[in-house]
Amino acid sequence: MPRTDAGHRTAAHTADLRVQAWAPTREECVAHAVAAVVESVVGAGPPPATTTVERDLEGATDADLLAAVIDEAVYLMETRGLLPTATEARATPTGLRVRFAMADVDAVVPVGAVPKAVSLHQLRCERGPEGWWCAVTVDV
């Protein structure tokens, strides 16, 4: 039976964060993975968005797309001081068009370590009989 639920969970370690997400579609699964990374930094309930950022991201595989989206979110946090408060993804012929609703990083008090990069070790984004599942390790 196809999956109808969606969600995510994290497991923090000394130098990294392991994220797992699941959803009926690949796009929702990737968005939940981003939400898990953000929640690891600011806790539940990020601040209201003040702007949006759209990106077209490419990847040879679904796992590559997952890494590209999280890398972009980390890049925006580090270089522009913007925190994704919500993520929407749509399939394109070459990857994903991602729309991040963003808030100013300075508007939050961090509760966890700020992510630095996506590890390619044990990176997964797969479709199964019940829906999509992904897992990623983020260096913090």
Tab-separated table of C-alpha atoms in Angstrom:
chain	number	residue	atom	x	y	z
A	1	MET	CA	0.000	0.000	0.000
A	2	PRO	CA	1.433	3.431	-0.911
A	3	ARG	CA	2.558	5.665	1.915
A	4	THR	CA	0.259	8.530	2.876
A	5	ASP	CA	2.224	9.867	5.830
A	6	ALA	CA	5.324	12.029	5.778
A	7	GLY	CA	7.845	12.937	8.422
A	8	HIS	CA	11.423	12.986	9.576
A	9	ARG	CA	13.704	12.224	12.487
A	10	THR	CA	17.278	12.978	13.453
A	11	ALA	CA	20.036	11.440	15.519
A	12	ALA	CA	22.770	13.818	16.649
A	13	HIS	CA	26.326	12.588	17.106
A	14	THR	CA	29.513	14.380	18.165
A	15	ALA	CA	30.472	15.754	14.747
A	16	ASP	CA	27.451	15.049	12.593
A	17	LEU	CA	23.701	14.745	12.345
A	18	ARG	CA	21.950	11.750	10.799
A	19	VAL	CA	18.648	12.627	9.116
A	20	GLN	CA	15.945	10.257	7.907
A	21	ALA	CA	12.814	11.369	6.076
A	22	TRP	CA	9.871	9.654	4.426
A	23	ALA	CA	6.948	10.760	2.257
A	24	PRO	CA	4.689	9.668	-0.601
A	25	THR	CA	6.797	11.573	-3.181
A	26	ARG	CA	10.492	12.219	-3.702
A	27	GLU	CA	9.930	15.962	-3.581
A	28	GLU	CA	8.120	15.826	-0.218
A	29	CYS	CA	10.774	13.489	1.164
A	30	VAL	CA	13.565	15.924	0.252
A	31	ALA	CA	11.603	18.817	1.790
A	32	HIS	CA	11.226	16.849	5.030
A	33	ALA	CA	14.963	16.168	5.104
A	34	VAL	CA	15.623	19.924	4.893
A	35	ALA	CA	13.078	20.526	7.676
A	36	ALA	CA	14.905	18.024	9.888
A	37	VAL	CA	18.229	19.790	9.338
A	38	VAL	CA	16.667	23.179	10.150
A	39	GLU	CA	14.934	21.838	13.276
A	40	SER	CA	18.285	20.508	14.498
A	41	VAL	CA	19.524	24.113	14.522
A	42	VAL	CA	16.482	26.067	15.758
A	43	GLY	CA	14.142	23.495	17.274
A	44	ALA	CA	10.509	23.134	16.262
A	45	GLY	CA	8.674	26.160	14.955
A	46	PRO	CA	11.159	28.271	12.994
A	47	PRO	CA	10.427	32.010	12.702
A	48	PRO	CA	8.141	33.394	9.976
A	49	ALA	CA	9.623	33.702	6.516
A	50	THR	CA	10.638	37.133	5.278
A	51	THR	CA	11.759	36.225	1.752
A	52	THR	CA	11.935	33.353	-0.722
A	53	VAL	CA	14.779	31.870	-2.711
A	54	GLU	CA	14.299	29.627	-5.743
A	55	ARG	CA	16.967	27.366	-7.190
A	56	ASP	CA	17.152	24.832	-10.011
A	57	LEU	CA	19.322	21.974	-8.792
A	58	GLU	CA	20.633	19.011	-10.741
A	59	GLY	CA	21.817	15.555	-9.813
A	60	ALA	CA	22.607	12.316	-11.595
A	61	THR	CA	20.652	10.294	-9.010
A	62	ASP	CA	17.920	10.910	-6.470
A	63	ALA	CA	20.557	10.756	-3.719
A	64	ASP	CA	22.598	13.400	-5.567
A	65	LEU	CA	19.504	15.631	-5.668
A	66	LEU	CA	18.974	15.187	-1.931
A	67	ALA	CA	22.578	16.213	-1.304
A	68	ALA	CA	22.277	19.192	-3.670
A	69	VAL	CA	19.169	20.543	-1.927
A	70	ILE	CA	20.624	20.236	1.574
A	71	ASP	CA	23.957	21.670	0.382
A	72	GLU	CA	22.078	24.676	-1.021
A	73	ALA	CA	20.214	25.186	2.257
A	74	VAL	CA	23.525	25.054	4.173
A	75	TYR	CA	25.116	27.441	1.663
A	76	LEU	CA	22.293	29.970	2.099
A	77	MET	CA	22.649	29.785	5.886
A	78	GLU	CA	26.416	30.317	5.747
A	79	THR	CA	26.712	32.929	3.003
A	80	ARG	CA	23.462	34.888	3.104
A	81	GLY	CA	22.402	34.439	6.711
A	82	LEU	CA	19.101	32.893	5.617
A	83	LEU	CA	17.386	29.949	7.288
A	84	PRO	CA	14.900	27.799	5.327
A	85	THR	CA	11.601	27.801	7.227
A	86	ALA	CA	9.743	25.797	4.572
A	87	THR	CA	10.841	23.978	1.442
A	88	GLU	CA	8.880	23.076	-1.684
A	89	ALA	CA	10.366	21.003	-4.497
A	90	ARG	CA	9.092	20.275	-8.008
A	91	ALA	CA	10.547	17.842	-10.503
A	92	THR	CA	12.215	19.286	-13.604
A	93	PRO	CA	13.675	17.420	-16.597
A	94	THR	CA	17.168	17.657	-15.068
A	95	GLY	CA	16.480	17.637	-11.333
A	96	LEU	CA	14.456	19.747	-8.928
A	97	ARG	CA	13.236	23.326	-8.730
A	98	VAL	CA	13.373	24.182	-5.047
A	99	ARG	CA	11.635	27.107	-3.372
A	100	PHE	CA	12.855	27.963	0.103
A	101	ALA	CA	10.812	30.261	2.362
A	102	MET	CA	13.568	32.008	4.320
A	103	ALA	CA	14.010	33.836	7.622
A	104	ASP	CA	16.984	35.800	8.890
A	105	VAL	CA	19.350	33.525	10.835
A	106	ASP	CA	19.848	36.329	13.356
A	107	ALA	CA	16.132	36.097	14.251
A	108	VAL	CA	16.645	32.737	15.980
A	109	VAL	CA	18.561	31.427	18.942
A	110	PRO	CA	20.320	28.224	17.860
A	111	VAL	CA	19.602	25.124	19.930
A	112	GLY	CA	22.003	22.937	17.955
A	113	ALA	CA	25.129	23.073	15.854
A	114	VAL	CA	24.982	24.828	12.502
A	115	PRO	CA	25.456	22.366	9.619
A	116	LYS	CA	28.631	22.601	7.548
A	117	ALA	CA	28.332	20.090	4.703
A	118	VAL	CA	26.600	16.961	3.453
A	119	SER	CA	28.532	13.726	3.789
A	120	LEU	CA	28.243	11.379	0.823
A	121	HIS	CA	28.727	8.396	3.140
A	122	GLN	CA	25.478	6.393	3.440
A	123	LEU	CA	23.562	8.974	1.379
A	124	ARG	CA	20.279	7.446	0.207
A	125	CYS	CA	17.089	8.550	-1.498
A	126	GLU	CA	14.975	5.660	-2.694
A	127	ARG	CA	11.491	4.762	-3.756
A	128	GLY	CA	10.061	1.695	-2.072
A	129	PRO	CA	6.728	-0.088	-2.194
A	130	GLU	CA	5.318	2.269	0.458
A	131	GLY	CA	6.745	5.539	-0.877
A	132	TRP	CA	10.012	7.453	-0.667
A	133	TRP	CA	12.669	7.240	2.034
A	134	CYS	CA	15.911	9.163	2.349
A	135	ALA	CA	18.845	9.303	4.727
A	136	VAL	CA	21.716	11.754	4.886
A	137	THR	CA	24.527	12.599	7.278
A	138	VAL	CA	25.308	16.282	7.744
A	139	ASP	CA	28.624	17.423	9.215
A	140	VAL	CA	28.194	19.992	11.989
